């Protein structure tokens, strides 16, 4: 079995389409087709392909079943993937004025199992302010088209800061606050009336692999 057969068999076992894998790895579907046809035998995005296919680059390239790769036999399909979305920095999220343009970036993309808008993007949680629900390193999928409301987990941009922040939105009457989930965090309620822009609502979270 060569690279082409391994990639196609792994993709099929996970229930992914060529479009799913291509978008997740940041390549065109035509490029993926060439790999599966055996025309491209040393793809540049082998690490990204392995990440989407949940295996090691060594297994894809050489068929090595090392300890870092999951067993390839008896694979059951995971949840249906609704789309792949780009990982951006917190600074980028904080200063973005045209959020839909993120999809033009050459960015690492991650799969999401729920339906969300095409403008959804991914951030990696930093710090402990949202523990224990969200841990450092967790991936959060942020949809700027979802209507925010009391209790929602939001990514917001404070006027005096140069990057976004991740908190729970609290609305009491006409007052709005950002609240960390960590009960030991020093600032438990941050007023945001007139000094904050809600960038988007967190619609899904998970661990990176």
Short mmCIF file of C-alpha atoms in Angstrom, two decimals:
data_model
loop_
_atom_site.label_atom_id
_atom_site.label_comp_id
_atom_site.label_asym_id
_atom_site.label_seq_id
_atom_site.Cartn_x
_atom_site.Cartn_y
_atom_site.Cartn_z
CA UNK A 1 0.00 0.00 0.00
CA UNK A 2 1.48 3.38 -0.99
CA UNK A 3 0.79 6.97 0.11
CA UNK A 4 -2.15 7.34 -2.26
CA UNK A 5 -3.88 4.19 -0.98
CA UNK A 6 -3.18 4.99 2.68
CA UNK A 7 -4.56 8.51 2.40
CA UNK A 8 -7.70 7.48 0.57
CA UNK A 9 -8.40 4.51 2.85
CA UNK A 10 -7.92 6.64 5.96
CA UNK A 11 -10.14 9.40 4.60
CA UNK A 12 -12.87 6.90 3.73
CA UNK A 13 -12.62 5.21 7.13
CA UNK A 14 -13.19 8.54 8.87
CA UNK A 15 -16.16 9.37 6.65
CA UNK A 16 -14.50 12.48 5.19
CA UNK A 17 -14.91 13.77 1.65
CA UNK A 18 -12.06 15.06 -0.49
CA UNK A 19 -13.43 18.56 0.08
CA UNK A 20 -13.34 18.08 3.87
CA UNK A 21 -9.71 16.98 3.87
CA UNK A 22 -8.57 19.57 1.32
CA UNK A 23 -10.16 22.47 3.21
CA UNK A 24 -8.82 21.23 6.52
CA UNK A 25 -5.28 20.92 5.22
CA UNK A 26 -5.37 24.24 3.35
CA UNK A 27 -4.96 22.79 -0.15
CA UNK A 28 -7.20 22.62 -3.19
CA UNK A 29 -9.40 19.61 -3.86
CA UNK A 30 -7.55 19.20 -7.17
CA UNK A 31 -4.25 18.91 -5.28
CA UNK A 32 -5.71 16.23 -3.03
CA UNK A 33 -7.03 14.36 -6.05
CA UNK A 34 -3.50 14.27 -7.49
CA UNK A 35 -2.21 12.77 -4.24
CA UNK A 36 -4.91 10.09 -4.21
CA UNK A 37 -4.21 9.36 -7.89
CA UNK A 38 -0.52 8.85 -7.11
CA UNK A 39 0.58 11.81 -9.25
CA UNK A 40 1.89 13.70 -6.20
CA UNK A 41 4.04 11.46 -4.01
CA UNK A 42 5.66 14.02 -1.70
CA UNK A 43 2.97 16.56 -0.73
CA UNK A 44 4.07 19.77 1.01
CA UNK A 45 1.16 19.71 3.49
CA UNK A 46 1.81 16.22 4.84
CA UNK A 47 1.67 17.38 8.49
CA UNK A 48 -1.68 19.12 7.95
CA UNK A 49 -3.03 16.10 6.09
CA UNK A 50 -1.98 13.82 8.94
CA UNK A 51 -3.66 16.11 11.48
CA UNK A 52 -6.97 16.06 9.62
CA UNK A 53 -6.73 12.30 9.14
CA UNK A 54 -5.73 11.75 12.81
CA UNK A 55 -2.62 9.76 12.06
CA UNK A 56 1.12 10.39 11.94
CA UNK A 57 2.93 11.86 8.90
CA UNK A 58 5.24 8.82 9.04
CA UNK A 59 2.31 6.46 8.58
CA UNK A 60 0.99 8.41 5.61
CA UNK A 61 4.39 8.60 3.93
CA UNK A 62 5.92 5.25 4.82
CA UNK A 63 3.23 3.07 6.41
CA UNK A 64 4.93 3.04 9.80
CA UNK A 65 2.57 2.23 12.67
CA UNK A 66 4.54 4.00 15.38
CA UNK A 67 3.28 4.73 18.88
CA UNK A 68 2.30 8.29 18.01
CA UNK A 69 -0.26 7.23 15.42
CA UNK A 70 -3.64 5.67 16.19
CA UNK A 71 -4.23 2.15 14.92
CA UNK A 72 -5.57 2.28 11.41
CA UNK A 73 -7.56 -0.94 11.51
CA UNK A 74 -11.14 -1.22 12.74
CA UNK A 75 -11.73 2.51 12.51
CA UNK A 76 -15.25 3.76 13.16
CA UNK A 77 -16.43 7.00 11.66
CA UNK A 78 -16.45 10.01 13.97
CA UNK A 79 -19.05 12.78 14.09
CA UNK A 80 -20.01 14.34 10.79
CA UNK A 81 -17.78 17.29 9.94
CA UNK A 82 -19.70 20.45 9.04
CA UNK A 83 -16.71 22.50 7.99
CA UNK A 84 -13.06 23.42 8.55
CA UNK A 85 -12.23 26.82 10.02
CA UNK A 86 -8.99 28.84 10.33
CA UNK A 87 -7.04 29.29 13.54
CA UNK A 88 -6.12 32.96 14.08
CA UNK A 89 -4.32 34.89 16.80
CA UNK A 90 -6.01 36.80 19.62
CA UNK A 91 -4.44 39.99 18.32
CA UNK A 92 -5.89 39.33 14.87
CA UNK A 93 -9.32 38.69 16.40
CA UNK A 94 -9.08 41.92 18.38
CA UNK A 95 -8.24 44.25 15.49
CA UNK A 96 -10.16 42.57 12.70
CA UNK A 97 -12.48 44.94 10.84
CA UNK A 98 -13.59 42.57 8.08
CA UNK A 99 -13.81 39.20 9.78
CA UNK A 100 -14.96 37.39 6.65
CA UNK A 101 -11.53 37.96 5.09
CA UNK A 102 -9.94 35.45 7.47
CA UNK A 103 -10.66 32.72 4.95
CA UNK A 104 -8.17 34.27 2.55
CA UNK A 105 -5.40 33.61 5.08
CA UNK A 106 -2.95 30.73 4.82
CA UNK A 107 -3.98 29.41 8.24
CA UNK A 108 -4.18 26.06 9.97
CA UNK A 109 -7.78 24.81 9.87
CA UNK A 110 -9.73 22.65 12.29
CA UNK A 111 -12.90 20.58 11.80
CA UNK A 112 -16.17 21.52 13.49
CA UNK A 113 -19.03 18.99 13.95
CA UNK A 114 -21.81 21.57 14.24
CA UNK A 115 -23.34 23.91 11.69
CA UNK A 116 -22.06 27.48 11.83
CA UNK A 117 -21.54 30.37 9.46
CA UNK A 118 -18.79 30.51 6.85
CA UNK A 119 -17.20 33.39 8.80
CA UNK A 120 -16.49 31.20 11.84
CA UNK A 121 -12.88 31.19 13.08
CA UNK A 122 -10.89 29.34 15.73
CA UNK A 123 -8.92 30.62 18.72
CA UNK A 124 -6.73 28.71 21.16
CA UNK A 125 -7.59 29.44 24.80
CA UNK A 126 -4.77 31.12 26.70
CA UNK A 127 -4.54 31.18 30.48
CA UNK A 128 -6.86 30.03 33.26
CA UNK A 129 -9.53 32.74 33.48
CA UNK A 130 -12.19 30.43 31.99
CA UNK A 131 -11.33 27.28 33.94
CA UNK A 132 -12.67 24.77 34.75
CA UNK A 133 -15.00 24.78 31.73
CA UNK A 134 -12.35 25.90 29.24
CA UNK A 135 -8.71 24.98 29.76
CA UNK A 136 -5.51 26.49 28.45
CA UNK A 137 -4.94 25.09 24.96
CA UNK A 138 -8.59 24.34 24.21
CA UNK A 139 -9.85 25.36 20.78
CA UNK A 140 -12.94 27.56 20.64
CA UNK A 141 -14.95 28.08 17.45
CA UNK A 142 -16.25 31.65 17.25
CA UNK A 143 -19.17 32.59 15.00
CA UNK A 144 -19.53 36.36 14.44
CA UNK A 145 -23.01 35.88 12.97
CA UNK A 146 -24.59 34.29 16.07
CA UNK A 147 -26.71 36.69 18.13
CA UNK A 148 -25.22 37.18 21.58
CA UNK A 149 -27.37 37.08 24.70
CA UNK A 150 -27.11 36.79 28.48
CA UNK A 151 -24.99 33.82 29.52
CA UNK A 152 -23.29 33.37 26.14
CA UNK A 153 -19.56 32.73 25.94
CA UNK A 154 -18.19 35.53 23.80
CA UNK A 155 -14.98 36.83 22.32
CA UNK A 156 -14.89 40.59 22.82
CA UNK A 157 -12.59 43.49 22.00
CA UNK A 158 -12.10 46.09 24.75
CA UNK A 159 -11.28 49.57 23.48
CA UNK A 160 -8.17 49.94 25.64
CA UNK A 161 -6.66 46.58 24.64
CA UNK A 162 -4.98 45.49 21.41
CA UNK A 163 -6.33 41.94 21.43
CA UNK A 164 -9.55 40.07 22.07
CA UNK A 165 -10.63 38.51 25.34
CA UNK A 166 -12.77 35.45 26.09
CA UNK A 167 -15.42 35.69 28.81
CA UNK A 168 -19.07 34.99 29.64
CA UNK A 169 -21.52 37.78 28.85
CA UNK A 170 -23.70 38.87 31.78
CA UNK A 171 -26.63 41.24 31.20
CA UNK A 172 -28.39 42.82 34.19
CA UNK A 173 -31.07 45.23 33.05
CA UNK A 174 -29.33 47.85 30.93
CA UNK A 175 -25.87 46.88 32.21
CA UNK A 176 -23.51 44.46 30.49
CA UNK A 177 -20.47 42.73 31.98
CA UNK A 178 -17.78 40.25 30.99
CA UNK A 179 -17.32 37.51 33.58
CA UNK A 180 -14.52 34.91 33.92
CA UNK A 181 -15.59 31.40 34.94
CA UNK A 182 -12.63 30.92 37.27
CA UNK A 183 -13.95 31.90 40.74
CA UNK A 184 -10.42 32.85 41.81
CA UNK A 185 -9.90 35.33 38.99
CA UNK A 186 -9.36 38.84 40.44
CA UNK A 187 -11.79 40.79 38.19
CA UNK A 188 -15.10 38.95 38.48
CA UNK A 189 -17.25 41.50 36.61
CA UNK A 190 -15.87 43.80 33.92
CA UNK A 191 -18.34 46.56 32.86
CA UNK A 192 -18.48 46.86 29.07
CA UNK A 193 -21.12 49.49 28.38
CA UNK A 194 -19.84 51.60 25.48
CA UNK A 195 -16.23 50.39 25.66
CA UNK A 196 -16.49 46.95 24.06
CA UNK A 197 -17.31 45.22 20.78
CA UNK A 198 -18.59 41.64 20.76
CA UNK A 199 -16.55 39.93 18.04
CA UNK A 200 -18.48 36.65 18.09
CA UNK A 201 -20.12 33.89 20.11
CA UNK A 202 -18.41 30.60 20.97
CA UNK A 203 -20.44 27.82 19.34
CA UNK A 204 -18.16 24.83 19.94
CA UNK A 205 -14.99 23.92 21.80
CA UNK A 206 -12.59 20.99 21.85
CA UNK A 207 -9.02 19.91 22.43
CA UNK A 208 -6.43 20.25 19.68
CA UNK A 209 -4.70 17.03 18.56
#
